[in-house]
Coordinates of C-alpha atoms and ligand atoms in Angstrom, one line a residue:
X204 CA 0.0 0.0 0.0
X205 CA 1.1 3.3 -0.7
X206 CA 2.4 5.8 2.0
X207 CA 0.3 8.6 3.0
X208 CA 1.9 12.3 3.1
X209 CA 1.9 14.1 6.5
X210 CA 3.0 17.8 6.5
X211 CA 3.6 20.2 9.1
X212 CA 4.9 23.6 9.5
X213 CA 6.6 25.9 12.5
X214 CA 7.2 29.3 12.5
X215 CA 10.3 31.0 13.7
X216 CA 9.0 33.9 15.8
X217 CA 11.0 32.6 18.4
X218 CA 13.0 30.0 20.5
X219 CA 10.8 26.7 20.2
X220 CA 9.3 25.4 23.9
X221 CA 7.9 22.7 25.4
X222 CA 4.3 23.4 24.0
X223 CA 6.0 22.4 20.8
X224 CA 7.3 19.5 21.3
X225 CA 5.1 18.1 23.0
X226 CA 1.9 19.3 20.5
X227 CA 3.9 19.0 17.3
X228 CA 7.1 17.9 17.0
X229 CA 7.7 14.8 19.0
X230 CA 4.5 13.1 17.4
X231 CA 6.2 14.1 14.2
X232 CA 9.4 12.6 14.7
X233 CA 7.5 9.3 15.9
X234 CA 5.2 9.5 13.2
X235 CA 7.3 9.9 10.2
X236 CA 8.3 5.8 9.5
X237 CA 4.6 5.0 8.4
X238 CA 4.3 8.0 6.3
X239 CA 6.2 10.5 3.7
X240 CA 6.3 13.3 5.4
X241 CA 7.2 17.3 4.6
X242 CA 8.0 19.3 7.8
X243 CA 8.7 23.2 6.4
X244 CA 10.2 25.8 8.9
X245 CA 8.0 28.7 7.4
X246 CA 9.5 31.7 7.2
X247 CA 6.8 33.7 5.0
X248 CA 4.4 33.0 7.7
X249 CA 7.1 34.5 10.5
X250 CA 6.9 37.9 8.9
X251 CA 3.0 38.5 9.2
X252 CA 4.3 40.4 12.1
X253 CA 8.0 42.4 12.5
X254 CA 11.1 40.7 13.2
X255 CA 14.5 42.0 13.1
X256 CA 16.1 40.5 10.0
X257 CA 19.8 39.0 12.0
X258 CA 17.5 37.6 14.6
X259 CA 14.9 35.7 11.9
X260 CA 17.8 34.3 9.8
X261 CA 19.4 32.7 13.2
X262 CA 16.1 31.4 14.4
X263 CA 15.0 29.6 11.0
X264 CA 18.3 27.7 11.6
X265 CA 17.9 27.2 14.5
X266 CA 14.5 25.5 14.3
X267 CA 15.5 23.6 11.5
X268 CA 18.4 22.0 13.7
X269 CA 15.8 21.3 16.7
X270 CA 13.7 19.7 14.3
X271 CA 16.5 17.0 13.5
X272 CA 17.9 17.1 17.2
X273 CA 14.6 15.9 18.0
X274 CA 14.7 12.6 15.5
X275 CA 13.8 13.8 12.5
X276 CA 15.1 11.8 10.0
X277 CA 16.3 12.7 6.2
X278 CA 15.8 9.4 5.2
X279 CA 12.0 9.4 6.0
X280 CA 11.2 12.9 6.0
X281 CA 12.1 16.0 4.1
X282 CA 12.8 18.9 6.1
X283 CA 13.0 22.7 4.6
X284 CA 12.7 26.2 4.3
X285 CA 9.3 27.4 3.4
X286 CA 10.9 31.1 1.3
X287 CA 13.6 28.4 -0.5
X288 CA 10.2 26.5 -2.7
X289 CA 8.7 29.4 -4.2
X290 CA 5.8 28.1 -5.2
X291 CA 3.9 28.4 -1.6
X292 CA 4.0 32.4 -2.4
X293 CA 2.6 31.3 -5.8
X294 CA -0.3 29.2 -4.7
X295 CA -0.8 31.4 -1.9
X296 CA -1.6 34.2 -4.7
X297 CA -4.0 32.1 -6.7
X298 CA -5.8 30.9 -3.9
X299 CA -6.2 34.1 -2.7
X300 CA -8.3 34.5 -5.9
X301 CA -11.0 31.7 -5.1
X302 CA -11.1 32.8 -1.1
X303 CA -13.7 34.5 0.3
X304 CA -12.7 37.3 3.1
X305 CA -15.4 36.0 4.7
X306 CA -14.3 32.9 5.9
X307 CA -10.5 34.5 6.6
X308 CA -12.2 37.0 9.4
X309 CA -13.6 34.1 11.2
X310 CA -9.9 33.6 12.0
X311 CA -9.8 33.1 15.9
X312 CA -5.8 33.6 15.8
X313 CA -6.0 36.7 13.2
X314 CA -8.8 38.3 15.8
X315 CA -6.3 37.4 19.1
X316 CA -3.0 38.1 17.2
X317 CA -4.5 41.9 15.5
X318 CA -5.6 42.9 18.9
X319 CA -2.0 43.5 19.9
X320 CA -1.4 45.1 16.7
X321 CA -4.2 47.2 15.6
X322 CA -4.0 49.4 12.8
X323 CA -0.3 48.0 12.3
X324 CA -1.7 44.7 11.4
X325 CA -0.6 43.4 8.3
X326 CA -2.4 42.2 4.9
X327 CA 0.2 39.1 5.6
X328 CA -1.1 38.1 8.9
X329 CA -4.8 38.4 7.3
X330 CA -4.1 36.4 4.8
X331 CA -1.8 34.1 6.5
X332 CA -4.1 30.8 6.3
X333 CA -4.6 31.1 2.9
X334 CA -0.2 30.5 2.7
X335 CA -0.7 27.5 5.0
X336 CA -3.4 26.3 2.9
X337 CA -1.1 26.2 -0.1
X338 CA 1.7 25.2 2.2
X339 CA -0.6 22.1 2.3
X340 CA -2.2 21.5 -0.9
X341 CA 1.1 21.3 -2.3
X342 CA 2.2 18.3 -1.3
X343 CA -1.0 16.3 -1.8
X344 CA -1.0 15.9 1.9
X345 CA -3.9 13.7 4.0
X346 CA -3.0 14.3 7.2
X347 CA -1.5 17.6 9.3
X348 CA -0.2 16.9 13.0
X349 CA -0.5 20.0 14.8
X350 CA -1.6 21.5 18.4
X351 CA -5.3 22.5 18.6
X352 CA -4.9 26.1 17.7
X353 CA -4.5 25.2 14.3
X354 CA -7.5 22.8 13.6
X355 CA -9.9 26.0 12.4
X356 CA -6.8 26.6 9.7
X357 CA -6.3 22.7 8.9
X358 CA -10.1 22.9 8.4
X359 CA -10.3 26.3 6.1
X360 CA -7.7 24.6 3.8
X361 CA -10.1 21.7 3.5
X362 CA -12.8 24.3 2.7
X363 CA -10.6 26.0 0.2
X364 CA -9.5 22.5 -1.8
X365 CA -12.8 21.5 -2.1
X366 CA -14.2 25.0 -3.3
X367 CA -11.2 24.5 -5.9
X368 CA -12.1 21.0 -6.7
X369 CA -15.7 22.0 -7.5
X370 CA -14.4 25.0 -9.9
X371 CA -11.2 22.9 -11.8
X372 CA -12.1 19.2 -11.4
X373 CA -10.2 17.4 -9.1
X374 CA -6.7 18.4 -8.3
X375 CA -6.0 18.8 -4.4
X376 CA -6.3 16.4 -1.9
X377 CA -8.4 17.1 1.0
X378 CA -6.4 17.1 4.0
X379 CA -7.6 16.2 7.9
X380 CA -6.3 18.0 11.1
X381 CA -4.3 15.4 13.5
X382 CA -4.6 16.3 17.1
X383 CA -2.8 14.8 19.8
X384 CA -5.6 13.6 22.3
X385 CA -3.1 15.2 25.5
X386 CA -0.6 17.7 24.9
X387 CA -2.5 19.7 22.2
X388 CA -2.7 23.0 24.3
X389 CA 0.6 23.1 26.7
X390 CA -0.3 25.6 28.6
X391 CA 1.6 29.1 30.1
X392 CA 3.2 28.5 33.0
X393 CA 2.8 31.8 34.7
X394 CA -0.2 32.5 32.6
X395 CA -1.5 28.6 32.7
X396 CA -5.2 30.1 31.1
X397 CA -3.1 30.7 27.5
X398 CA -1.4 28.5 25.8
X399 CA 2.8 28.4 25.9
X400 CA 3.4 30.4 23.1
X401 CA 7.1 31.8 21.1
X402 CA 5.3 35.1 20.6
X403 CA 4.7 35.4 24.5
X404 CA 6.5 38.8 26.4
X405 CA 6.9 37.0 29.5
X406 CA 9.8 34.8 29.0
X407 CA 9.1 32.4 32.6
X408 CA 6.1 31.4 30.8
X409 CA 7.7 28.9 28.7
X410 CA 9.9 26.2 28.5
X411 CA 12.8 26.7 25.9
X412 CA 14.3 23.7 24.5
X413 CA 17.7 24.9 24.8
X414 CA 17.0 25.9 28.6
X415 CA 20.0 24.9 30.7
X416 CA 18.9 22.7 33.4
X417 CA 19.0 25.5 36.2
X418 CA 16.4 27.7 34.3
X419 CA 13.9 24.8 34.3
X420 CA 13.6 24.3 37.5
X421 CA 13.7 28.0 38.3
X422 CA 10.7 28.4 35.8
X423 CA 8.9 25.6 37.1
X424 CA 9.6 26.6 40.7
X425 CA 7.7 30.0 39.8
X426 CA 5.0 28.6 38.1
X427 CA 1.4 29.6 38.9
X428 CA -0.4 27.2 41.1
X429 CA -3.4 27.4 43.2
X430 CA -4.1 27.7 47.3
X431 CA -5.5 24.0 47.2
X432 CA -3.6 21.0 48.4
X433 CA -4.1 17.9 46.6
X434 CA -3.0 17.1 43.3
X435 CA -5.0 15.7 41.2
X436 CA -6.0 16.2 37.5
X437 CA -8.3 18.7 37.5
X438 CA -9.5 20.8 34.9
X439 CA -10.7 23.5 36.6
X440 CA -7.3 24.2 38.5
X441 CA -5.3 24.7 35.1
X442 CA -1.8 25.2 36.8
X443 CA -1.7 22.1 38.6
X444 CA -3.3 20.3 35.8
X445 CA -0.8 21.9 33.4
X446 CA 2.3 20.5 35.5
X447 CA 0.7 17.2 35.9
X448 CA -0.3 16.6 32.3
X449 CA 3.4 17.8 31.4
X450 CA 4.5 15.2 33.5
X451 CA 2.0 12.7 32.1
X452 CA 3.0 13.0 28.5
X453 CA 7.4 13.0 29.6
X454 CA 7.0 9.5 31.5
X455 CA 4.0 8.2 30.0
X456 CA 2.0 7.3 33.0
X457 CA -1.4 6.8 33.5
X458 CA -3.3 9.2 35.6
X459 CA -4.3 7.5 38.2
X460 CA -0.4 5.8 38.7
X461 CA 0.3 10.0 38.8
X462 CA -2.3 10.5 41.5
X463 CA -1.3 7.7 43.4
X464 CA 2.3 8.8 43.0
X465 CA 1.8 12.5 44.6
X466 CA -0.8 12.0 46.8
X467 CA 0.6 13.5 50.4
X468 CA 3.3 15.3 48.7
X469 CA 3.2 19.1 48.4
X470 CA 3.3 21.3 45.5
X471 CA 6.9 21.5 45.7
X472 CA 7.9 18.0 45.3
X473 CA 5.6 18.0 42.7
X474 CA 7.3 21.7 41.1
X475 CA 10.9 19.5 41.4
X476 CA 9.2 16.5 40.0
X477 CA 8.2 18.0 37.1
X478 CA 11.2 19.9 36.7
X479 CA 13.7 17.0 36.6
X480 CA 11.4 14.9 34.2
X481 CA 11.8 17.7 32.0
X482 CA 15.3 18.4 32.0
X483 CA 16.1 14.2 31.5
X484 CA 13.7 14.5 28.5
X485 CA 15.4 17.3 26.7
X486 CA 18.9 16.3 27.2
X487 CA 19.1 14.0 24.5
X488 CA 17.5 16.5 21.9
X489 CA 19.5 19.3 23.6
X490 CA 23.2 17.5 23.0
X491 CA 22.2 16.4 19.5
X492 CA 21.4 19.6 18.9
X493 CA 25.0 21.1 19.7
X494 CA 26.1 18.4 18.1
X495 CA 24.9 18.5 14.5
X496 CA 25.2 22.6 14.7
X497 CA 28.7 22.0 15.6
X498 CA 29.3 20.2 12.4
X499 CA 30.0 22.8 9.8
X500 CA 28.0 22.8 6.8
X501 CA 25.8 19.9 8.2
X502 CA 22.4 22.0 8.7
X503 CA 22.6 24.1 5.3
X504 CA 23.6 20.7 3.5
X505 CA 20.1 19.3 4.4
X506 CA 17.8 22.4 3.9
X507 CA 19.7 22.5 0.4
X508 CA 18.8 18.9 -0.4
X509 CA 15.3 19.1 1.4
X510 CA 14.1 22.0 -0.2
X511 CA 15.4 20.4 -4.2
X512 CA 12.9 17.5 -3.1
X513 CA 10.3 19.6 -1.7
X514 CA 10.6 21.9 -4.6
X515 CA 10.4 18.8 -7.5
X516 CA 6.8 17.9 -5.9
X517 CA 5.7 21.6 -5.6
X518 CA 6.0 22.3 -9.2
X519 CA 4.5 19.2 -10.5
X520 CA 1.3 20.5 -8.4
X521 CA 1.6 23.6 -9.8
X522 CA 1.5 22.6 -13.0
X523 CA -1.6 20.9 -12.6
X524 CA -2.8 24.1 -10.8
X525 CA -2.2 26.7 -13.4
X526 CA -3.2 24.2 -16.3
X527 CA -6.9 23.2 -15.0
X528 CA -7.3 27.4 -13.9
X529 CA -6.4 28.6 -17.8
X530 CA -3.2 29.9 -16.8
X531 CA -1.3 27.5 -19.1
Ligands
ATP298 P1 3.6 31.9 17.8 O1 3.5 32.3 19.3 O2 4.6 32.7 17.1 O3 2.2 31.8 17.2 P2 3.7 29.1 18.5 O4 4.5 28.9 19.7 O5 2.2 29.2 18.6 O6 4.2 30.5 17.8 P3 3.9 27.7 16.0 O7 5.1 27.8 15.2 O8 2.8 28.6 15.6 O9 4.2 28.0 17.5 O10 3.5 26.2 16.1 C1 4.2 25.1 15.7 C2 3.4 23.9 16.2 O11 3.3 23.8 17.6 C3 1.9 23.9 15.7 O12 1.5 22.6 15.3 C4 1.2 24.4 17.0 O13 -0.2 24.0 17.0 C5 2.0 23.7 18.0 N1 1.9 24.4 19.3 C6 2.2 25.7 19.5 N2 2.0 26.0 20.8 C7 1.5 24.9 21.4 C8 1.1 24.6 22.7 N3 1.2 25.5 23.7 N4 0.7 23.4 23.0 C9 0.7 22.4 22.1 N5 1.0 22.6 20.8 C10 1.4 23.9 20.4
LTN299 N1 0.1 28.3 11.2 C1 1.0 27.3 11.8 C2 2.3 27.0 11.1 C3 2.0 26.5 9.7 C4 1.5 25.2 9.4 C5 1.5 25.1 8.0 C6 1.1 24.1 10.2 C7 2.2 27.1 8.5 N2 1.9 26.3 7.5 C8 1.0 24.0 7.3 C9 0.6 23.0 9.5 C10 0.6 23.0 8.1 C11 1.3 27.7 13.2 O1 1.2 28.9 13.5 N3 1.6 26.8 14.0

C-alpha cells in the first residue's frame, strides 16, 4: 500500500518550547516511518508580524536543527525552508483569488493576534491561512499533526481545496487535522489560562528547548499554582493540571499511577518533579542539537537537499494548478 503524506509547518518567531514539542514535534518525529512526510520551517508565515532580520535568519536555523535534534530523519522525511520553494508564495496568490474574506475574518488567531497590533496589522497576517493552505495543498498531503490552535486553519484549507475542486475538477487532496488527544494545548506557566506560546512577552512562561537545566527548575519553581492542596488532575485548577499533564506525557504514565504517586506530597515535590522529568527529556535532543550545529556545513547541507525534493513535488502540483485554472 502506498504511503500517506503528512505535512507540518513551524514558524520562527521565536526560540521553540515545550508546548511544541510536546503538541507537534515529538509526534512528528514518531510518526514519520509510516508516512512521507514534509515538515517546512515557514519563514513567510514569520513575517506577518515584524522581526528583526539577523535575529529571523538565526532562528529559522535554529529551528531547523531542533527539528532533527529531535529525530527527525532525512531518510524518512524532508525537512526545509518554506521562502527556499517558491511556489507556496505562488499558490498562496491564486488561492487568494478563489477565497472569500469571509471565511479569513472568522480567524480566531488573526482576531487574538491583531488585537495587539491594531491598525499595524498586516495584509500578511490576514491572509496568513490562505499561505498554510497552499503550504498544504502542495504536497497532496492527507494528514497535518499539529496543536489545537491550528485545527480552524487545517479545516479552512479543507474548505478552500474543495471550493477548488468543485471549480477545476479534481486536483488537491483534502487534508484532515491530526490532534494529539493530550498535549494539544501546553499551557503558560505563569499564565496557565493561554497557551505556551514563542510570541509570548513574559519569557518564565515557557519552557525553551535549549534551557540549561537550572532555568527549568527556576521556571517551574515560579509557576502559577493554586491555594488548594491535593493534586490531582483537575480541569478546573489549570496550573496544577498543566504540570501534571506535562509530567504525564514525559513519562508516560497513566493518571491514576500520577495521583497515586503525589498523593501526600506538596506542590513543591511536585514543582521539582516536574522539573527533573523535564530536564532528563530534553537532554538528548539538547546534545544532538549542539552536536549537529557544531558540524559545519551539516544543517545548510540538508535544507539544500530538502528544499530540491520539496521543490520537485511543488511544481508538478503547480503545474496541474495553473493548467486546470487557464493559466497554461
Ligand atoms: P507563535 O507564538 O509565534 O504563534 P507558537 O509557539 O504558537 O508560535 P507555531 O510555530 O505557531 O508556535 O506552532 C508550531 C506547532 O506547535 C503547531 O502545530 C502548533 O499547533 C503547536 N503548538 C504551539 N503552541 C503549542 C502549545 N502551547 N501546546 C501544544 N502545541 C502547540
Ligand atoms: N500556522 C501554523 C504554522 C504553519 C503550518 C502550515 C502548520 C504554517 N503552514 C502548514 C501545518 C501545516 C502555526 O502557527 N503553528
Amino acid at each position: 500500500m502506498e504511503k500517506k503524506t503528512v505535512f507540518s509547518g513551524i514558524q520562527a518567531s521565536g526560540s521553540l518550547h515545550l508546548g511544541n514539542y510536546l503538541g507537534a514535534i515529538r509526534n512528528w518525529a514518531a510518526m514519520q516511518y509510516q508516512y512521507n512526510n514534509y515538515f517546512c520551517v515557514v519563514d513567510l508565515h514569520t513575517i506577518t508580524v515584524p522581526q528583526d532580520p539577523a535575529t529571523l535568519r538565526a532562528k529559522i536555523k535554529e529551528v531547523a536543527g531542533l527539528l532533527f535534534a529531535a529525530g527527525i530523519a532525512a531518510e524518512n522525511s524532508v525537512v526545509f525552508i518554506q521562502s527556499d520553494v517558491k511556489a507556496h508564495s505562488e499558490l498562496a496568490w491564486l488561492l487568494n483569488c478563489i477565497t472569500p474574506m469571509g471565511w479569513l475574518h472568522r480567524m480566531t488567531q488573526f482576531k487574538e493576534k491583531s488585537e495587539k497590533q491594531k491598525e499595524e496589522v498586516s495584509v500578511g497576517l490576514f491572509d496568513y491561512p490562505v499561505l498554510q493552505a497552499a503550504d498544504i495543498l502542495l504536497y497532496d498531503t492527507h494528514m497535518v499533526p499539529v496543536g489545537e490552535d491550528q485545527k480552524q486553519h487545517v479545516e479552512l484549507c479543507r474548505d478552500i481545496a474543495q471550493r477548488f475542486n468543485y471549480r477545476y475538477g479534481d486536483v488537491f487532496v483534502l487534508p484532515e487535522a491530526h490532534i494529539p488527544p493530550v498535549g494539544g494545548r501546553v499551557m503558560g506557566l505563569s499564565n496557565p489560562e493561554k497557551k505556551m506560546s514563542k510570541s509570548e512577552e513574559k519569557k518564565e512562561d515557557s519552557i525553551f528547548l535549549l534551557d540549561p537545566p537550572d532555568q527549568i527548575r527556576k521556571k517551574i519553581k515560579k509557576a502559577t499554582t493554586d491555594s488548594l492542596r491535593d493534586i490531582s488532575f483537575d480541569e478546573k485548577r489549570p496550573g496544577v493540571y498543566n504540570l501534571l499533564t506535562i509530567y504525564q506525557l514525559l513519562t508516560d504514565k497513566s493518571r491514576e499511577d500520577i495521583e497515586n504517586h503525589f498523593a501526600g506530597k506538596s506542590y513543591k515535590d511536585l514543582k521539582e518533579q516536574v522539573a527533573e522529568v523535564v530536564i532528563e527529556s530534553l537532554k538528548p535532543l539538547q546534545e544532538r542539537y549542539h552536536e549537529l550545529t557544531g558540524e559545519k556545513g551539516y544543517l545548510d547541507d540538508m535544507l539544500e537537499r530538502g528544499a530540491i525534493k520539496a521543490g520537485e513535488q511543488a511544481e508538478e502540483k503547480m503545474r496541474q494548478v495553473t493548467e486546470s485554472m487557464g493559466l497554461k
